[in-house]
Tab-separated table of N, CA and C in Angstrom:
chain	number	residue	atom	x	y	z
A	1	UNK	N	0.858	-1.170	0.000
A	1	UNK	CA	0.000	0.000	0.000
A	1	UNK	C	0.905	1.234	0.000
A	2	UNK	N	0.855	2.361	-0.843
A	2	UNK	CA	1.206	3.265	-0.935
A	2	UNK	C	1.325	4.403	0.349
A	3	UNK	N	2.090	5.349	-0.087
A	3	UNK	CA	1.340	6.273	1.163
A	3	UNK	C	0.168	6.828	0.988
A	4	UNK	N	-0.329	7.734	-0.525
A	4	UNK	CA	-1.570	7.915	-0.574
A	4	UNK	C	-2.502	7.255	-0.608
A	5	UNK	N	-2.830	5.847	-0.424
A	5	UNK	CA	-3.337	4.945	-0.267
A	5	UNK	C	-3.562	4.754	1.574
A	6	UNK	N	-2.290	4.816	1.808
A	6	UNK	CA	-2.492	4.352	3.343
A	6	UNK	C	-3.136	5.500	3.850
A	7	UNK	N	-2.905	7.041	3.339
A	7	UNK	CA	-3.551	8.018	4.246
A	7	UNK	C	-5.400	8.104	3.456
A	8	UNK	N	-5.654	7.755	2.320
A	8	UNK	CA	-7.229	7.865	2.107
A	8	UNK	C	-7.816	6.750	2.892
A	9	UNK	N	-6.720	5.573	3.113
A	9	UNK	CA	-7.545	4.421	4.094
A	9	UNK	C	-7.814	5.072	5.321
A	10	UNK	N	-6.443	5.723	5.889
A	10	UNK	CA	-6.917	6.273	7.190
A	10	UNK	C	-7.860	7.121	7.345
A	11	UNK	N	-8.122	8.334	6.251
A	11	UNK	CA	-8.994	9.102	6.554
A	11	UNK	C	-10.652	8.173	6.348
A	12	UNK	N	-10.652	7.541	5.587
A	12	UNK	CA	-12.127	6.647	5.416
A	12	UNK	C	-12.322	5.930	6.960
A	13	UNK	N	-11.310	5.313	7.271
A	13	UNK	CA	-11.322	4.740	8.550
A	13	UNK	C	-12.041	5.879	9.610
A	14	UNK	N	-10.988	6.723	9.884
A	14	UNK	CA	-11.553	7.763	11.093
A	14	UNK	C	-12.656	8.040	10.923
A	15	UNK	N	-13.245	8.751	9.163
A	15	UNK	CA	-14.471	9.473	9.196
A	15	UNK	C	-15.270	8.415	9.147
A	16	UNK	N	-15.631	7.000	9.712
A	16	UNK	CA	-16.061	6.133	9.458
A	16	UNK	C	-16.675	5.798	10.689
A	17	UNK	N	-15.424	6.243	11.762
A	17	UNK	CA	-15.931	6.067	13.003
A	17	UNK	C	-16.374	7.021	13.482
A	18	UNK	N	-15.780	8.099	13.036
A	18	UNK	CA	-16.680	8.983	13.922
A	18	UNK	C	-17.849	9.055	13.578
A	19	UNK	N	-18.615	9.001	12.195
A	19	UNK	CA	-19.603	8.656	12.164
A	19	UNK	C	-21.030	7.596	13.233
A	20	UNK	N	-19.623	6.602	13.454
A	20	UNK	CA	-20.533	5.615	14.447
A	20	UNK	C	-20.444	5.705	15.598
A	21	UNK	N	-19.321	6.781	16.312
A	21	UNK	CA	-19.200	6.930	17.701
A	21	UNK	C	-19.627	8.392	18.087
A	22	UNK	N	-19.374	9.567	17.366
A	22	UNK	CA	-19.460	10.809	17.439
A	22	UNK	C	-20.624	11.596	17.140
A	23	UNK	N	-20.923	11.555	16.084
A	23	UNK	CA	-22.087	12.315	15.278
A	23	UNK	C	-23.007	11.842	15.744
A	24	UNK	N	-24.109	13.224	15.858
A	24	UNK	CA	-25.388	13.114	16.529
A	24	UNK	C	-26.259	12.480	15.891
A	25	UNK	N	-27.137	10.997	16.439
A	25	UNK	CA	-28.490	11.167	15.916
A	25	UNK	C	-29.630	11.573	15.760
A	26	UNK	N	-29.976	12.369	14.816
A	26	UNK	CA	-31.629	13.039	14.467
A	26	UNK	C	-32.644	11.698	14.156
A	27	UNK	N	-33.933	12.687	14.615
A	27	UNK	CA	-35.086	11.737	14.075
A	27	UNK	C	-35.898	11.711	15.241
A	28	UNK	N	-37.377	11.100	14.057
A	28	UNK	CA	-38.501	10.927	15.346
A	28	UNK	C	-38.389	9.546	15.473
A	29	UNK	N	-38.508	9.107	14.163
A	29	UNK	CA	-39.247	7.748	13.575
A	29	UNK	C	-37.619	7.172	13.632
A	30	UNK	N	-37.984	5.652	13.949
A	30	UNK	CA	-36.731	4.561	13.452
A	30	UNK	C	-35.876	4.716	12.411
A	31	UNK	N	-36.666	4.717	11.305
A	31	UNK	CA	-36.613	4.975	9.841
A	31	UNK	C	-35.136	6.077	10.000
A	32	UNK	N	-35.839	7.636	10.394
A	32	UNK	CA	-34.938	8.660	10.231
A	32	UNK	C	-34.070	8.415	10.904
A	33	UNK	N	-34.192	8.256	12.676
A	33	UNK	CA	-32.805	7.355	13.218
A	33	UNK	C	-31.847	7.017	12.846
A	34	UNK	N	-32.208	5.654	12.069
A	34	UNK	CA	-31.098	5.009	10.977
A	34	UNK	C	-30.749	5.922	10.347
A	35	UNK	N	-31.158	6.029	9.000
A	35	UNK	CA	-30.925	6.952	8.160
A	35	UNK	C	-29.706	8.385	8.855
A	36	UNK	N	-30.028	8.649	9.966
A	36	UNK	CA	-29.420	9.885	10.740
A	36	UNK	C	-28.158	8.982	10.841
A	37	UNK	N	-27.749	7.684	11.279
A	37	UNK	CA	-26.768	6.947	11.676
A	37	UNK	C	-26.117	6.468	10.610
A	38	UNK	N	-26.425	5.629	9.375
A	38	UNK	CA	-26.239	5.336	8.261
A	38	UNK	C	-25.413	6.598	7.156
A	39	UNK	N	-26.534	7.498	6.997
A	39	UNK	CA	-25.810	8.485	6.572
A	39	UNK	C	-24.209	8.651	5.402
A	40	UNK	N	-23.617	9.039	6.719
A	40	UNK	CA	-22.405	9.495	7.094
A	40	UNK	C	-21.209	8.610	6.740
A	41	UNK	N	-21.934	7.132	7.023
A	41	UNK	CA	-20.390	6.009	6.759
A	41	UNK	C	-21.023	5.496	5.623
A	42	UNK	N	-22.098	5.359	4.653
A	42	UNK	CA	-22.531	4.632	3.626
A	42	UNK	C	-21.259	4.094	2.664
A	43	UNK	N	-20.835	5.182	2.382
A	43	UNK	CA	-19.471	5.272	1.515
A	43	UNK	C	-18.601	4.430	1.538
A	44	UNK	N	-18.547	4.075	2.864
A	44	UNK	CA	-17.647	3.213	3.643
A	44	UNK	C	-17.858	1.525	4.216
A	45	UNK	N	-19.252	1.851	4.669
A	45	UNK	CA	-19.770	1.244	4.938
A	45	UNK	C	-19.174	-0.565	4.841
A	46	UNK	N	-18.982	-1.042	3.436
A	46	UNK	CA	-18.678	-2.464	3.201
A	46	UNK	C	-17.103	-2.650	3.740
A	47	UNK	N	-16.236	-1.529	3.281
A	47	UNK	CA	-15.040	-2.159	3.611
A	47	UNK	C	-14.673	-1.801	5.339
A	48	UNK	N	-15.441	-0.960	6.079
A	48	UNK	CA	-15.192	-0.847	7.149
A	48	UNK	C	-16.277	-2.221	7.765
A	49	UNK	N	-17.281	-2.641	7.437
A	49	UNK	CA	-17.726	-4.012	7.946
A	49	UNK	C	-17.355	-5.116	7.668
A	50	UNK	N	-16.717	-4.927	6.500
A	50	UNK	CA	-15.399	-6.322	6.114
A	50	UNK	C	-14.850	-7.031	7.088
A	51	UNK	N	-14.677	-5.990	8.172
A	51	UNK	CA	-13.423	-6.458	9.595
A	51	UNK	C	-14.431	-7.138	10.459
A	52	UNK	N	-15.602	-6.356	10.562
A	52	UNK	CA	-16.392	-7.103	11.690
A	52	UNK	C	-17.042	-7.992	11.254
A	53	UNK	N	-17.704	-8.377	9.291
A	53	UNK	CA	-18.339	-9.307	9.566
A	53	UNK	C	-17.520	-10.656	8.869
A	54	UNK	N	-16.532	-10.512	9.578
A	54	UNK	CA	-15.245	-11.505	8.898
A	54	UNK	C	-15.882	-13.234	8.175
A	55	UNK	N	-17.425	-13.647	8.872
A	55	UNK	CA	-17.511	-14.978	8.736
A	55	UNK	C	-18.617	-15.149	7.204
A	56	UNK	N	-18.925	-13.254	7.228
A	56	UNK	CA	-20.294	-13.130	6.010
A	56	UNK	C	-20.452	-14.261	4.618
A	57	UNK	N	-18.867	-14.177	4.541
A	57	UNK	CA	-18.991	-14.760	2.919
A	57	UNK	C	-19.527	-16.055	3.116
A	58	UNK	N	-18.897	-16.781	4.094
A	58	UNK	CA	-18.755	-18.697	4.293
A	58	UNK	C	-19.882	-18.554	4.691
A	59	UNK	N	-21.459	-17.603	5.265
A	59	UNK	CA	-22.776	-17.480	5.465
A	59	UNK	C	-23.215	-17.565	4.107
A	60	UNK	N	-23.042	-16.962	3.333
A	60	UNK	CA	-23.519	-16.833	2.125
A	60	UNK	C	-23.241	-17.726	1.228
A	61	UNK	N	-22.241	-18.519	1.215
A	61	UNK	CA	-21.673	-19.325	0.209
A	61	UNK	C	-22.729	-20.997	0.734
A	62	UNK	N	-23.415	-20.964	2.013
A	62	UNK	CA	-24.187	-21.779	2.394
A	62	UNK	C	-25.610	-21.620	1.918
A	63	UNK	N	-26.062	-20.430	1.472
A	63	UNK	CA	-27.209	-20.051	1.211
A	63	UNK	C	-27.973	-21.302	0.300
A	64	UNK	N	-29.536	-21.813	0.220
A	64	UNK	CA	-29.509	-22.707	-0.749
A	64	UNK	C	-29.925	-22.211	-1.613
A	65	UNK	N	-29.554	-23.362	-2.541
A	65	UNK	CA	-29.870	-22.224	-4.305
A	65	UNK	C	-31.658	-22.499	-4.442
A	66	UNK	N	-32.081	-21.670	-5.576
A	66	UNK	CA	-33.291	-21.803	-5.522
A	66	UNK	C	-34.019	-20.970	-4.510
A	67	UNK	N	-35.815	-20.941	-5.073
A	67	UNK	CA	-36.599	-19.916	-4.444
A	67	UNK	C	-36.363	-18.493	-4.354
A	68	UNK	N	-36.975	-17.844	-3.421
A	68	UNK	CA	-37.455	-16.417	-2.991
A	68	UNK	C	-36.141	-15.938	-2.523
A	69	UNK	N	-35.163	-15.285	-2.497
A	69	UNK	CA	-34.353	-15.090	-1.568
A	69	UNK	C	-34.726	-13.439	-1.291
A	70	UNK	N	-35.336	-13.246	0.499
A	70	UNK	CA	-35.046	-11.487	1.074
A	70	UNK	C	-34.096	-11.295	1.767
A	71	UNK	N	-33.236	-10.590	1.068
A	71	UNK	CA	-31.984	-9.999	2.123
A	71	UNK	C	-32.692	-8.816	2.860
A	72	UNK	N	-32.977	-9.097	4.276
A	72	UNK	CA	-33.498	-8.450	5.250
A	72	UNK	C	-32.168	-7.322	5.520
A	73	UNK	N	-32.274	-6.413	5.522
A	73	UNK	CA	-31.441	-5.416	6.142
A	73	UNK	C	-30.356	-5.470	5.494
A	74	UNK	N	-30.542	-5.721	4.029
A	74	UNK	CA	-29.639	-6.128	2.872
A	74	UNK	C	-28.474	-4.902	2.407
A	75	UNK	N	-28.685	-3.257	3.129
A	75	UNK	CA	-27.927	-2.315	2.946
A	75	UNK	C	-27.354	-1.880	1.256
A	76	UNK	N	-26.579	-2.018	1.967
A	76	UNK	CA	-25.718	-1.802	0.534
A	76	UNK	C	-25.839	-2.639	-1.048
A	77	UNK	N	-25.629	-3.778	-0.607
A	77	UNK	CA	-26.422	-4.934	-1.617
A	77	UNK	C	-25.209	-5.675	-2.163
A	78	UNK	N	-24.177	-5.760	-0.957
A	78	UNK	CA	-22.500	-6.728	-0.810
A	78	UNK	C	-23.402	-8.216	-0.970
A	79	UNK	N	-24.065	-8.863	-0.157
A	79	UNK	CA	-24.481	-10.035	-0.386
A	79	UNK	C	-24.900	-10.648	-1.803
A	80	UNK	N	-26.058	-9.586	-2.418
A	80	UNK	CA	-26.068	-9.954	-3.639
A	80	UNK	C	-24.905	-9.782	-4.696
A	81	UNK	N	-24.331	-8.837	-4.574
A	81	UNK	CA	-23.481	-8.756	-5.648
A	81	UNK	C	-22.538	-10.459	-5.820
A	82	UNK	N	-21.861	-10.144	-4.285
A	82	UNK	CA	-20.886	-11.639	-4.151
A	82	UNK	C	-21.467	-12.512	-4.458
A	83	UNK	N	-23.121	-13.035	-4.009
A	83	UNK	CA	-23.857	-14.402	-5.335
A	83	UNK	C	-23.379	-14.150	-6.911
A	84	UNK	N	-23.681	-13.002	-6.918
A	84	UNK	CA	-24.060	-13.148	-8.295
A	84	UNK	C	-22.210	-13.023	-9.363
A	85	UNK	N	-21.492	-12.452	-8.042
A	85	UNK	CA	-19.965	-12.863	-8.585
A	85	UNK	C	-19.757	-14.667	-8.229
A	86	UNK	N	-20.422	-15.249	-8.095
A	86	UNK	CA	-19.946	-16.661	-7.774
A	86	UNK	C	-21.129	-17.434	-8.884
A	87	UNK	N	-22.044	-16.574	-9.659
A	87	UNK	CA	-23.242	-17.038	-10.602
A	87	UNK	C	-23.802	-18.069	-10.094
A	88	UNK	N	-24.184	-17.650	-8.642
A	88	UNK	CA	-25.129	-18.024	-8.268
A	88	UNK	C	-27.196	-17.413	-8.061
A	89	UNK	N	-26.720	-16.034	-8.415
A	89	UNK	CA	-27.835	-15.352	-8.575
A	89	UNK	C	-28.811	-15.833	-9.493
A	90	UNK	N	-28.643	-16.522	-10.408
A	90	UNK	CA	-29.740	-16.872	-11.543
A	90	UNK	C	-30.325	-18.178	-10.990
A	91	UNK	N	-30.081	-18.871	-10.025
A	91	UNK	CA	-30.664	-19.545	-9.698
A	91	UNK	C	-32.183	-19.487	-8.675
A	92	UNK	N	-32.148	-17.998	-8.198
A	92	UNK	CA	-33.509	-17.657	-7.612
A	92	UNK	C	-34.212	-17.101	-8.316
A	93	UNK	N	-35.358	-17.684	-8.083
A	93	UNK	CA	-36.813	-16.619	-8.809
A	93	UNK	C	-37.097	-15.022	-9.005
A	94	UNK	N	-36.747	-15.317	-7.371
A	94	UNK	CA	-36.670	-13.583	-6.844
A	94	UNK	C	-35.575	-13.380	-6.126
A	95	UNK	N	-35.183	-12.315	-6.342
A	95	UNK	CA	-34.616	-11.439	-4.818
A	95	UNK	C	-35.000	-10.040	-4.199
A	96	UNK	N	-35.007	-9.821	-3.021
A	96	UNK	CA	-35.612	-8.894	-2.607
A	96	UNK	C	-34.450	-8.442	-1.540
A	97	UNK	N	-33.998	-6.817	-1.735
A	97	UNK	CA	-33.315	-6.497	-1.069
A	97	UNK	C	-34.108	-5.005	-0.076
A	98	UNK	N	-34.308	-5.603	1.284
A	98	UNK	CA	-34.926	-4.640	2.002
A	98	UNK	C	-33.788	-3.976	2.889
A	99	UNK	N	-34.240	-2.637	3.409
A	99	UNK	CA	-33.183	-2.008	3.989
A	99	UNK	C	-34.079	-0.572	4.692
A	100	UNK	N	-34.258	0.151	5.787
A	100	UNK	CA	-34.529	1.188	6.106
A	100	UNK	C	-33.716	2.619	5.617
A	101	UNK	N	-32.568	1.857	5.098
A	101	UNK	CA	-31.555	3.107	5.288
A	101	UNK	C	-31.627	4.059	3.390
A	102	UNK	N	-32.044	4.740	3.377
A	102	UNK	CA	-32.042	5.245	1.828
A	102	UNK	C	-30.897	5.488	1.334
A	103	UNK	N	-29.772	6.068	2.448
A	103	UNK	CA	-27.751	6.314	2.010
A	103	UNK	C	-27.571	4.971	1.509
A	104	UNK	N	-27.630	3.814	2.274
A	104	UNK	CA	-27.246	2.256	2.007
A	104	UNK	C	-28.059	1.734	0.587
A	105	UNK	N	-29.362	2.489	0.297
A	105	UNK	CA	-29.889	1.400	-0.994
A	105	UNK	C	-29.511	1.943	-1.640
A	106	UNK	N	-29.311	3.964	-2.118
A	106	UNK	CA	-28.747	3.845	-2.901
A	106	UNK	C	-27.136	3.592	-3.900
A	107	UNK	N	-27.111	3.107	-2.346
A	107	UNK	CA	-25.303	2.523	-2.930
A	107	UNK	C	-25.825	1.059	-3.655
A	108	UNK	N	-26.798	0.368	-3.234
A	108	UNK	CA	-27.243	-0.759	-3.608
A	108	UNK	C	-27.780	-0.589	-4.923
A	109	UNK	N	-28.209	0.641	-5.277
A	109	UNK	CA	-28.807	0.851	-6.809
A	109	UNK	C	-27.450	0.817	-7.619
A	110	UNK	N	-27.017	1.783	-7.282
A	110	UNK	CA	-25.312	1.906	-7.771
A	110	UNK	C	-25.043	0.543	-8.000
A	111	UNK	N	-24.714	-0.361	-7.452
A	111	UNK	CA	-23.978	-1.343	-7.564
A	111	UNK	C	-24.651	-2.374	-8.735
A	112	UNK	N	-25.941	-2.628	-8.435
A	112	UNK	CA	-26.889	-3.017	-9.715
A	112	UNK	C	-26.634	-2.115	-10.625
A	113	UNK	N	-26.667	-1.108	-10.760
A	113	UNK	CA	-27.243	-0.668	-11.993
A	113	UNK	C	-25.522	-0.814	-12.853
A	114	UNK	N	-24.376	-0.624	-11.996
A	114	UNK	CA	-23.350	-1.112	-12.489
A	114	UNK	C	-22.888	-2.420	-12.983
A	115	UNK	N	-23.523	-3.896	-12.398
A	115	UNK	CA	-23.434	-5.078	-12.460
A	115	UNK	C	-23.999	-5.540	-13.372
A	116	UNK	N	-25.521	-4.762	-13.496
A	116	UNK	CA	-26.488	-5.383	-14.295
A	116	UNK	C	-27.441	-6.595	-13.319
């Protein structure tokens, strides 16, 4: 890793957390809550949860093929993409990616509308 590399990691890192430790949450409703919390790290979001959700992929790579699949609290839309990088996506009918957070889906549109 470079140095300008190592210092945009660091700065994504910090503004990543402070997002999740610092910055205030607004809102009445749940919905805005999130959204007030989400926000801020969206950007970031996958590669700063990379670390914590270290076991995600070997979850997913268990998934069974076939049927309905809802990614409940599906965010960003890392789960689907990685099926559908392993071509496993054509094997469900449906998929349904739900999420409260509007910063997180539309990174999830992004990523479809880039993938196809």
């Amino acid at each position: 890793m470079g140095l300008i590399s190592a210092i945009i990691w660091l700065f994504n890192e910090i503004q990543t957390m402070y997002h999740i430790m610092l910055s205030p949450i607004r809102g009445i409703t749940h919905k805005e809550r999130l959204e007030s919390f989400y926000a801020g790290q969206a950007k970031n979001y996958d590669s700063y949860r990379k670390k914590l959700l270290a076991c995600r992929k070997t979850l997913l790579d268990k998934l069974p093929f076939g049927g309905i699949w809802v990614d409940m609290g599906g965010g960003t839309g890392f789960n689907i993409e990685y099926i559908a990088q392993l071509g496993r996506l054509k094997y469900y009918t449906k998929v349904y990616l739900v999420d409260l957070s509007p910063s997180l889906l539309q990174i999830a549109v992004k990523r479809i509308e880039e993938n196809g």
